mmCIF file of C-alpha atoms in Angstrom:
data_model
loop_
_atom_site.group_PDB
_atom_site.id
_atom_site.type_symbol
_atom_site.label_atom_id
_atom_site.label_comp_id
_atom_site.label_asym_id
_atom_site.label_seq_id
_atom_site.Cartn_x
_atom_site.Cartn_y
_atom_site.Cartn_z
ATOM 1 C CA MET A 1 0.000 0.222 -0.061
ATOM 2 C CA ASN A 2 1.059 3.431 -0.823
ATOM 3 C CA ARG A 3 2.497 6.361 2.218
ATOM 4 C CA ARG A 4 -0.023 9.138 2.380
ATOM 5 C CA ARG A 5 1.895 11.691 1.614
ATOM 6 C CA HIS A 6 2.734 14.183 4.102
ATOM 7 C CA ALA A 7 2.959 18.469 3.700
ATOM 8 C CA ILE A 8 5.615 19.979 5.395
ATOM 9 C CA THR A 9 5.386 23.730 6.527
ATOM 10 C CA THR A 10 8.390 25.620 6.415
ATOM 11 C CA VAL A 11 8.988 27.843 8.768
ATOM 12 C CA THR A 12 11.536 31.014 8.152
ATOM 13 C CA VAL A 13 13.000 32.989 10.773
ATOM 14 C CA VAL A 14 14.431 35.873 9.620
ATOM 15 C CA CYS A 15 16.414 38.130 12.819
ATOM 16 C CA ALA A 16 17.634 41.241 12.906
ATOM 17 C CA LEU A 17 20.912 42.369 12.864
ATOM 18 C CA THR A 18 20.889 45.703 15.469
ATOM 19 C CA VAL A 19 24.879 45.661 16.589
ATOM 20 C CA LEU A 20 26.439 49.253 15.176
ATOM 21 C CA ALA A 21 23.015 49.803 12.958
ATOM 22 C CA SER A 22 21.415 52.985 13.300
ATOM 23 C CA PRO A 23 18.038 53.791 13.364
ATOM 24 C CA VAL A 24 17.617 54.946 10.340
ATOM 25 C CA LEU A 25 18.458 51.583 9.247
ATOM 26 C CA THR A 26 16.364 49.337 11.662
ATOM 27 C CA LEU A 27 13.560 50.956 10.383
ATOM 28 C CA GLN A 28 14.525 50.746 6.532
ATOM 29 C CA ALA A 29 14.510 47.360 7.237
ATOM 30 C CA ALA A 30 11.790 47.493 9.560
ATOM 31 C CA ALA A 31 9.614 48.394 5.812
ATOM 32 C CA ALA A 32 11.163 46.047 3.148
ATOM 33 C CA PRO A 33 8.716 43.394 2.062
ATOM 34 C CA ALA A 34 9.600 40.039 2.124
ATOM 35 C CA PRO A 35 10.911 38.688 -0.988
ATOM 36 C CA PRO A 36 7.296 36.598 -2.919
ATOM 37 C CA ALA A 37 7.506 33.323 -2.735
ATOM 38 C CA PRO A 38 8.301 31.598 -6.053
ATOM 39 C CA SER A 39 5.520 30.629 -7.804
ATOM 40 C CA GLN A 40 5.122 26.288 -8.944
ATOM 41 C CA PRO A 41 5.142 26.461 -11.843
ATOM 42 C CA LYS A 42 1.713 24.753 -13.665
ATOM 43 C CA LYS A 43 0.710 20.915 -14.160
ATOM 44 C CA THR A 44 0.797 18.867 -17.388
ATOM 45 C CA LEU A 45 -2.192 17.043 -18.429
ATOM 46 C CA GLU A 46 -0.229 14.499 -18.177
ATOM 47 C CA GLU A 47 1.129 14.992 -15.186
ATOM 48 C CA VAL A 48 -2.351 15.599 -13.222
ATOM 49 C CA ARG A 49 -3.415 12.325 -15.168
ATOM 50 C CA LYS A 50 -0.178 10.337 -13.901
ATOM 51 C CA GLU A 51 -1.626 12.130 -10.231
ATOM 52 C CA ILE A 52 -4.576 10.791 -10.652
ATOM 53 C CA ASP A 53 -4.657 7.592 -12.024
ATOM 54 C CA GLY A 54 -1.710 7.152 -9.432
ATOM 55 C CA LEU A 55 -4.496 8.370 -6.918
ATOM 56 C CA TYR A 56 -7.909 5.545 -7.750
ATOM 57 C CA ARG A 57 -4.729 2.772 -7.332
ATOM 58 C CA GLN A 58 -3.730 3.259 -4.468
ATOM 59 C CA ALA A 59 -7.879 3.448 -3.400
ATOM 60 C CA ALA A 60 -7.802 0.434 -5.170
ATOM 61 C CA ALA A 61 -5.749 -1.449 -2.873
ATOM 62 C CA ALA A 62 -7.152 0.348 0.382
ATOM 63 C CA THR A 63 -10.351 -1.049 -1.204
ATOM 64 C CA ASP A 64 -8.407 -4.507 -0.910
ATOM 65 C CA ALA A 65 -7.618 -4.583 2.680
ATOM 66 C CA TYR A 66 -10.738 -3.750 3.511
ATOM 67 C CA ASN A 67 -13.192 -5.865 1.540
ATOM 68 C CA LEU A 68 -10.370 -8.108 3.329
ATOM 69 C CA ALA A 69 -11.202 -7.264 6.609
ATOM 70 C CA GLU A 70 -14.740 -6.725 6.134
ATOM 71 C CA GLU A 71 -14.713 -10.686 4.815
ATOM 72 C CA LYS A 72 -12.949 -11.928 7.783
ATOM 73 C CA ALA A 73 -14.870 -9.448 10.297
ATOM 74 C CA ASP A 74 -18.108 -11.809 9.105
ATOM 75 C CA GLU A 75 -15.949 -14.712 9.156
ATOM 76 C CA GLN A 76 -15.507 -13.907 12.959
ATOM 77 C CA SER A 77 -18.956 -12.675 13.610
ATOM 78 C CA ASP A 78 -20.288 -16.014 11.706
ATOM 79 C CA GLU A 79 -17.895 -18.068 13.878
ATOM 80 C CA ILE A 80 -19.253 -16.678 17.331
ATOM 81 C CA VAL A 81 -22.642 -16.284 16.098
ATOM 82 C CA LYS A 82 -21.196 -20.727 16.425
ATOM 83 C CA LEU A 83 -20.110 -20.776 19.474
ATOM 84 C CA ALA A 84 -22.899 -18.813 21.162
ATOM 85 C CA ARG A 85 -25.250 -21.433 19.970
ATOM 86 C CA MET A 86 -22.541 -24.221 21.262
ATOM 87 C CA ILE A 87 -22.075 -23.148 24.068
ATOM 88 C CA VAL A 88 -26.432 -22.465 24.942
ATOM 89 C CA ALA A 89 -26.006 -26.386 23.803
ATOM 90 C CA GLY A 90 -23.528 -26.808 26.808
ATOM 91 C CA ASN A 91 -24.901 -25.411 29.586
ATOM 92 C CA GLU A 92 -28.870 -27.373 27.910
ATOM 93 C CA LYS A 93 -26.948 -29.760 28.356
ATOM 94 C CA ILE A 94 -25.377 -29.032 32.086
ATOM 95 C CA ASP A 95 -28.603 -28.226 33.366
ATOM 96 C CA ASP A 96 -29.885 -32.150 32.606
ATOM 97 C CA LEU A 97 -27.002 -34.388 33.842
ATOM 98 C CA LYS A 98 -27.913 -31.485 37.007
ATOM 99 C CA ALA A 99 -31.632 -32.558 37.396
ATOM 100 C CA ARG A 100 -30.144 -36.091 36.505
ATOM 101 C CA ALA A 101 -27.360 -36.593 39.659
ATOM 102 C CA GLY A 102 -29.831 -34.416 41.502
ATOM 103 C CA ALA A 103 -32.837 -37.365 40.909
ATOM 104 C CA ALA A 104 -30.406 -39.529 41.545
ATOM 105 C CA ALA A 105 -29.083 -38.113 45.006
ATOM 106 C CA ARG A 106 -33.155 -37.761 45.860
ATOM 107 C CA ALA A 107 -33.458 -41.986 44.900
ATOM 108 C CA GLN A 108 -30.490 -42.164 47.159
ATOM 109 C CA TYR A 109 -32.258 -39.883 50.061
ATOM 110 C CA ARG A 110 -36.352 -42.304 49.887
ATOM 111 C CA ASN A 111 -33.919 -45.049 50.795
ATOM 112 C CA GLY A 112 -33.205 -43.667 54.090
ATOM 113 C CA GLY A 113 -29.579 -42.381 52.688
ATOM 114 C CA LEU A 114 -28.044 -45.500 52.788
ATOM 115 C CA PRO A 115 -26.667 -45.805 48.836
ATOM 116 C CA ASP A 116 -27.719 -49.434 47.137
ATOM 117 C CA GLY A 117 -24.283 -50.441 48.032
ATOM 118 C CA ALA A 118 -25.239 -51.106 51.273
ATOM 119 C CA GLN A 119 -28.907 -52.154 51.294
ATOM 120 C CA PHE A 120 -27.502 -55.245 48.564
ATOM 121 C CA VAL A 121 -25.890 -56.114 51.884
ATOM 122 C CA LEU A 122 -27.932 -56.255 53.903
ATOM 123 C CA THR A 123 -30.207 -57.543 52.412
ATOM 124 C CA ASP A 124 -31.099 -62.606 53.235
ATOM 125 C CA ASP A 125 -32.816 -62.358 49.677
ATOM 126 C CA PRO A 126 -30.492 -64.684 47.740
ATOM 127 C CA GLN A 127 -32.375 -63.509 45.476
ATOM 128 C CA LEU A 128 -32.589 -60.263 46.313
ATOM 129 C CA PHE A 129 -29.237 -60.578 46.173
ATOM 130 C CA LEU A 130 -28.255 -61.214 42.488
ATOM 131 C CA ASP A 131 -30.755 -58.947 41.519
ATOM 132 C CA THR A 132 -29.814 -55.808 43.281
ATOM 133 C CA ALA A 133 -25.694 -56.861 42.443
ATOM 134 C CA GLY A 134 -26.643 -56.217 38.307
ATOM 135 C CA ARG A 135 -28.572 -53.461 38.790
ATOM 136 C CA LEU A 136 -25.215 -51.714 41.390
ATOM 137 C CA LYS A 137 -22.620 -52.293 38.008
ATOM 138 C CA GLU A 138 -25.409 -50.796 36.210
ATOM 139 C CA GLY A 139 -25.410 -47.870 38.402
ATOM 140 C CA GLN A 140 -21.977 -47.475 39.544
ATOM 141 C CA LYS A 141 -21.131 -47.605 35.415
ATOM 142 C CA ALA A 142 -24.043 -44.823 34.811
ATOM 143 C CA THR A 143 -22.587 -42.958 37.578
ATOM 144 C CA ARG A 144 -19.069 -42.504 36.318
ATOM 145 C CA ASP A 145 -20.771 -41.439 32.668
ATOM 146 C CA LEU A 146 -22.678 -39.203 34.250
ATOM 147 C CA LEU A 147 -20.006 -37.567 36.247
ATOM 148 C CA GLY A 148 -17.465 -37.929 32.665
ATOM 149 C CA GLU A 149 -19.971 -36.710 30.879
ATOM 150 C CA MET A 150 -20.024 -32.955 33.126
ATOM 151 C CA THR A 151 -16.548 -32.986 32.302
ATOM 152 C CA ARG A 152 -16.492 -32.816 29.447
ATOM 153 C CA THR A 153 -18.937 -30.686 28.356
ATOM 154 C CA GLN A 154 -18.014 -27.931 31.118
ATOM 155 C CA GLY A 155 -14.615 -28.682 29.104
ATOM 156 C CA GLU A 156 -16.517 -27.278 26.037
ATOM 157 C CA LEU A 157 -17.386 -25.202 27.403
ATOM 158 C CA THR A 158 -14.242 -23.103 28.663
ATOM 159 C CA THR A 159 -12.674 -24.091 25.249
ATOM 160 C CA TYR A 160 -15.777 -22.863 23.414
ATOM 161 C CA ALA A 161 -15.772 -19.236 25.774
ATOM 162 C CA LYS A 162 -12.167 -18.748 25.359
ATOM 163 C CA ASP A 163 -12.007 -19.435 21.221
ATOM 164 C CA ALA A 164 -14.758 -16.624 21.659
ATOM 165 C CA SER A 165 -12.845 -14.414 23.399
ATOM 166 C CA VAL A 166 -10.443 -15.087 20.226
ATOM 167 C CA ASN A 167 -12.017 -14.545 17.482
ATOM 168 C CA TRP A 168 -13.889 -11.737 19.170
ATOM 169 C CA THR A 169 -9.895 -9.986 18.830
ATOM 170 C CA LYS A 170 -10.348 -10.297 16.069
ATOM 171 C CA LEU A 171 -12.991 -9.077 14.456
ATOM 172 C CA GLU A 172 -12.429 -5.707 17.046
ATOM 173 C CA ALA A 173 -9.073 -5.853 15.005
ATOM 174 C CA ASN A 174 -10.356 -6.301 11.864
ATOM 175 C CA ARG A 175 -13.207 -3.254 12.146
ATOM 176 C CA VAL A 176 -10.245 -1.419 13.422
ATOM 177 C CA LYS A 177 -8.607 -2.330 10.200
ATOM 178 C CA GLN A 178 -12.060 -1.616 8.084
ATOM 179 C CA ALA A 179 -12.522 1.994 9.405
ATOM 180 C CA LYS A 180 -8.687 2.966 8.453
ATOM 181 C CA ALA A 181 -8.285 1.300 4.996
ATOM 182 C CA LYS A 182 -12.399 3.401 5.340
ATOM 183 C CA LYS A 183 -10.598 6.681 5.475
ATOM 184 C CA GLU A 184 -7.187 5.645 3.492
ATOM 185 C CA ILE A 185 -10.340 5.012 0.196
ATOM 186 C CA ASN A 186 -12.293 7.607 0.692
ATOM 187 C CA ASP A 187 -9.054 10.627 0.855
ATOM 188 C CA LYS A 188 -7.580 9.433 -1.945
ATOM 189 C CA ILE A 189 -11.154 9.732 -4.056
ATOM 190 C CA ALA A 190 -11.599 12.718 -3.265
ATOM 191 C CA ALA A 191 -7.927 14.305 -3.967
ATOM 192 C CA ALA A 192 -8.509 12.062 -7.326
ATOM 193 C CA LYS A 193 -11.878 14.203 -7.991
ATOM 194 C CA LYS A 194 -10.477 17.922 -6.711
ATOM 195 C CA LEU A 195 -7.776 17.612 -8.860
ATOM 196 C CA GLU A 196 -10.459 16.653 -11.966
ATOM 197 C CA SER A 197 -12.632 18.978 -10.250
ATOM 198 C CA ASP A 198 -10.264 22.027 -10.902
ATOM 199 C CA LEU A 199 -10.245 21.505 -14.225
ATOM 200 C CA ALA A 200 -11.989 23.783 -16.754
ATOM 201 C CA ALA A 201 -14.450 21.581 -18.685
ATOM 202 C CA GLU A 202 -12.351 21.336 -22.284
ATOM 203 C CA GLU A 203 -9.215 20.445 -19.514
ATOM 204 C CA ARG A 204 -11.350 18.077 -18.957
ATOM 205 C CA GLU A 205 -12.707 16.096 -21.885
ATOM 206 C CA ARG A 206 -9.054 16.244 -23.255
ATOM 207 C CA LEU A 207 -7.604 14.757 -19.838
ATOM 208 C CA LEU A 208 -10.839 11.995 -20.942
ATOM 209 C CA ARG A 209 -8.994 11.908 -24.802
ATOM 210 C CA LEU A 210 -5.441 11.369 -23.494
ATOM 211 C CA GLU A 211 -6.724 8.728 -20.713
ATOM 212 C CA GLN A 212 -8.486 6.533 -23.647
ATOM 213 C CA GLN A 213 -4.636 7.515 -25.884
ATOM 214 C CA GLU A 214 -2.980 6.112 -23.271
ATOM 215 C CA GLN A 215 -4.804 2.809 -23.020
ATOM 216 C CA TYR A 216 -5.243 2.585 -26.928
ATOM 217 C CA ARG A 217 -1.396 2.363 -26.478
ATOM 218 C CA ALA A 218 -0.713 -0.128 -23.933
ATOM 219 C CA GLN A 219 -3.027 -2.158 -25.780
ATOM 220 C CA THR A 220 -1.799 -1.945 -29.573
ATOM 221 C CA ALA A 221 1.969 -1.713 -28.058
ATOM 222 C CA TRP A 222 0.784 -5.215 -25.948
ATOM 223 C CA VAL A 223 -1.133 -7.202 -29.299
ATOM 224 C CA GLY A 224 1.624 -6.409 -31.862
ATOM 225 C CA THR A 225 3.400 -8.517 -29.833
ATOM 226 C CA GLY A 226 1.552 -11.732 -31.052
ATOM 227 C CA VAL A 227 0.024 -12.876 -27.748
ATOM 228 C CA LEU A 228 -3.484 -13.271 -29.430
ATOM 229 C CA LYS A 229 -1.394 -15.294 -31.680
ATOM 230 C CA GLY A 230 -3.431 -19.291 -32.023
ATOM 231 C CA LEU A 231 -5.361 -17.715 -28.732
ATOM 232 C CA SER A 232 -8.740 -19.690 -28.959
ATOM 233 C CA ASP A 233 -12.521 -17.573 -27.505
ATOM 234 C CA ALA A 234 -13.377 -21.817 -27.125
ATOM 235 C CA THR A 235 -13.868 -22.284 -22.857
ATOM 236 C CA THR A 236 -16.196 -24.234 -20.676
ATOM 237 C CA PRO A 237 -20.024 -24.044 -20.199
ATOM 238 C CA GLU A 238 -18.576 -22.794 -16.237
ATOM 239 C CA GLY A 239 -17.053 -19.536 -18.037
ATOM 240 C CA LYS A 240 -19.688 -19.031 -20.012
ATOM 241 C CA ARG A 241 -21.638 -18.592 -17.844
ATOM 242 C CA ALA A 242 -18.923 -16.438 -15.739
ATOM 243 C CA VAL A 243 -19.152 -13.882 -18.837
ATOM 244 C CA GLU A 244 -22.269 -13.546 -19.928
ATOM 245 C CA PHE A 245 -23.411 -12.212 -16.184
ATOM 246 C CA ALA A 246 -20.788 -9.732 -16.416
ATOM 247 C CA THR A 247 -21.219 -8.811 -19.482
ATOM 248 C CA ALA A 248 -24.692 -8.153 -18.198
ATOM 249 C CA GLN A 249 -23.328 -5.611 -15.548
ATOM 250 C CA ILE A 250 -22.123 -2.867 -18.379
ATOM 251 C CA GLY A 251 -22.960 -0.053 -17.427
ATOM 252 C CA LYS A 252 -23.678 -0.142 -13.523
ATOM 253 C CA PRO A 253 -21.432 1.930 -12.281
ATOM 254 C CA TYR A 254 -18.255 1.472 -9.869
ATOM 255 C CA VAL A 255 -18.805 1.227 -5.972
ATOM 256 C CA TRP A 256 -16.402 0.459 -4.112
ATOM 257 C CA GLY A 257 -16.737 -2.944 -1.749
ATOM 258 C CA ALA A 258 -19.876 -3.078 -3.337
ATOM 259 C CA GLU A 259 -20.759 -6.622 -5.107
ATOM 260 C CA GLY A 260 -23.812 -5.424 -6.845
ATOM 261 C CA PRO A 261 -26.461 -6.183 -8.113
ATOM 262 C CA ARG A 262 -26.461 -2.337 -9.079
ATOM 263 C CA SER A 263 -23.066 -2.170 -8.599
ATOM 264 C CA TYR A 264 -19.394 -3.151 -8.175
ATOM 265 C CA ASP A 265 -15.561 -3.151 -7.702
ATOM 266 C CA CYS A 266 -13.673 -5.367 -9.369
ATOM 267 C CA SER A 267 -13.400 -8.129 -7.899
ATOM 268 C CA GLY A 268 -17.221 -8.311 -6.823
ATOM 269 C CA LEU A 269 -18.481 -8.561 -10.277
ATOM 270 C CA THR A 270 -16.132 -11.001 -11.181
ATOM 271 C CA GLN A 271 -16.714 -12.918 -7.939
ATOM 272 C CA SER A 272 -20.781 -12.097 -8.396
ATOM 273 C CA ALA A 273 -19.809 -13.655 -12.186
ATOM 274 C CA TRP A 274 -18.605 -16.681 -11.236
ATOM 275 C CA GLY A 275 -20.638 -17.215 -8.495
ATOM 276 C CA SER A 276 -23.374 -17.138 -10.467
ATOM 277 C CA ALA A 277 -21.743 -20.220 -12.933
ATOM 278 C CA GLY A 278 -21.131 -21.949 -9.190
ATOM 279 C CA ARG A 279 -17.746 -21.686 -8.451
ATOM 280 C CA PRO A 280 -17.515 -19.666 -5.203
ATOM 281 C CA ILE A 281 -13.648 -17.384 -5.462
ATOM 282 C CA PRO A 282 -13.073 -15.642 -2.243
ATOM 283 C CA ARG A 283 -13.648 -11.686 -2.366
ATOM 284 C CA THR A 284 -10.659 -9.456 -3.535
ATOM 285 C CA SER A 285 -8.671 -9.278 -5.743
ATOM 286 C CA GLN A 286 -5.048 -9.507 -4.076
ATOM 287 C CA GLU A 287 -6.856 -13.130 -3.308
ATOM 288 C CA GLN A 288 -8.197 -13.658 -6.437
ATOM 289 C CA TRP A 289 -3.995 -14.105 -8.082
ATOM 290 C CA ARG A 290 -2.557 -15.920 -4.966
ATOM 291 C CA LEU A 291 -5.956 -18.461 -4.293
ATOM 292 C CA LEU A 292 -6.243 -18.939 -8.209
ATOM 293 C CA PRO A 293 -4.655 -21.144 -10.083
ATOM 294 C CA HIS A 294 -2.545 -19.564 -12.976
ATOM 295 C CA VAL A 295 -2.256 -20.220 -16.455
ATOM 296 C CA ASP A 296 -0.686 -18.927 -19.255
ATOM 297 C CA ILE A 297 -1.862 -16.172 -20.868
ATOM 298 C CA LYS A 298 -1.031 -18.735 -23.945
ATOM 299 C CA ASP A 299 -3.558 -21.034 -22.355
ATOM 300 C CA MET A 300 -5.896 -18.096 -21.561
ATOM 301 C CA ARG A 301 -9.150 -18.547 -22.322
ATOM 302 C CA PRO A 302 -12.605 -16.676 -21.503
ATOM 303 C CA GLY A 303 -14.135 -16.334 -18.475
ATOM 304 C CA ASP A 304 -10.388 -16.159 -16.723
ATOM 305 C CA LEU A 305 -9.599 -13.241 -14.698
ATOM 306 C CA ILE A 306 -6.439 -10.723 -15.552
ATOM 307 C CA VAL A 307 -4.768 -9.696 -12.423
ATOM 308 C CA TYR A 308 -3.519 -6.179 -13.495
ATOM 309 C CA PHE A 309 -0.352 -4.214 -11.620
ATOM 310 C CA LYS A 310 2.245 -5.523 -9.061
ATOM 311 C CA ASP A 311 0.620 -5.301 -6.208
ATOM 312 C CA ALA A 312 -2.507 -7.212 -7.618
ATOM 313 C CA SER A 313 -4.960 -4.238 -7.140
ATOM 314 C CA HIS A 314 -6.678 -4.325 -10.418
ATOM 315 C CA ILE A 315 -8.795 -7.680 -11.353
ATOM 316 C CA GLY A 316 -10.791 -8.043 -15.080
ATOM 317 C CA MET A 317 -12.242 -10.757 -16.880
ATOM 318 C CA TYR A 318 -11.226 -11.973 -20.346
ATOM 319 C CA VAL A 319 -14.491 -11.728 -22.828
ATOM 320 C CA GLY A 320 -12.432 -13.462 -26.410
ATOM 321 C CA ASN A 321 -11.201 -11.164 -28.966
ATOM 322 C CA GLY A 322 -8.411 -9.100 -26.699
ATOM 323 C CA ALA A 323 -10.296 -7.320 -24.431
ATOM 324 C CA ILE A 324 -11.890 -8.163 -21.038
ATOM 325 C CA VAL A 325 -14.849 -7.057 -18.817
ATOM 326 C CA HIS A 326 -14.577 -4.824 -16.153
ATOM 327 C CA ALA A 327 -15.053 -2.058 -13.078
ATOM 328 C CA PRO A 328 -12.527 0.197 -13.747
ATOM 329 C CA ARG A 329 -12.502 3.446 -10.684
ATOM 330 C CA PRO A 330 -14.821 5.450 -9.216
ATOM 331 C CA GLY A 331 -16.723 7.773 -11.809
ATOM 332 C CA ARG A 332 -16.885 4.929 -13.766
ATOM 333 C CA ASN A 333 -19.657 2.375 -15.406
ATOM 334 C CA VAL A 334 -18.616 -1.380 -16.277
ATOM 335 C CA THR A 335 -17.292 -1.421 -19.590
ATOM 336 C CA ILE A 336 -15.111 -3.627 -22.322
ATOM 337 C CA THR A 337 -11.667 -2.539 -23.009
ATOM 338 C CA GLY A 338 -8.608 -3.761 -24.502
ATOM 339 C CA ALA A 339 -6.381 -6.413 -22.192
ATOM 340 C CA GLY A 340 -3.337 -5.014 -22.212
ATOM 341 C CA SER A 341 -4.246 -1.597 -22.002
ATOM 342 C CA MET A 342 -3.545 -2.212 -18.122
ATOM 343 C CA GLU A 343 0.489 -3.211 -16.755
ATOM 344 C CA ILE A 344 -0.524 -7.668 -17.144
ATOM 345 C CA LEU A 345 0.586 -9.204 -13.594
ATOM 346 C CA GLY A 346 -1.102 -12.563 -14.642
ATOM 347 C CA VAL A 347 -3.661 -15.081 -15.749
ATOM 348 C CA VAL A 348 -5.765 -17.250 -13.379
ATOM 349 C CA ARG A 349 -8.550 -19.642 -13.675
ATOM 350 C CA PRO A 350 -10.846 -20.547 -11.400
#
């Protein structure tokens, strides 16, 4: 993740030497105006384009961090709920075991406070002696089983409580990460929008043309390497369904953290598309790059995912004929563009 830029405030201290100076000279020095600060050269439109692009890329990296923290927080929330249910069930089981132990104690009380063993030793009836011996053995086993089960259940409850505490700590840590990433995203997007809004209408139009020209230049250079020669547009039924879903979202706006159906970020689009084809994949572009099988570009087919930039901060779906469908950035809609219009990191296949 890119480091934030901090403004540096320069403080200038002016010292007046007064030794051997006349009052007139002192007044003249005090009245002298400070030299004007050197004016900053105006940035070219291409420099502005690169700065805006850099800010949006930083926002994309922070979006990945936000999405991952959100996914982990959801997992921990689900685990806490699961553990809470197990604790409730365990407490109910303990109550039942205690009730059964209490029933045994009450039965002994009704027998005059003598345990079954003492009663069976004192009997004069041989048949009763034999019957009682069998029941005593069964009762002793049942008591041991009851106590053992209660001990195990109490141990499980202790483990569940510890696990819930650990997951709660993780949940809070991921909420902090989410909040930090959210602020960074909003800051970067706000800075990029301000740069663009400070331009005149004509300059904004030229900026868009510069952006398109850069994408065309990169795509032309990529195709010129012969990378598409021999590449087939055939794909699997699942890949076809994923492409159909993704292309059906064209025109919907990019919104960071969005997974549809009205808006998407880049990895939200690819995850939703492959989810519609029955293939769950990780939430973020970085996790999709890390966990999905890598394939060579020469073996690429529609439905495969192309990951962009060294930090894997952007991703799109290959749709064939050298093109991808993707959710570009804030202020843009889901669209088709050249697969080589950005710096390619690699290709993965769900």
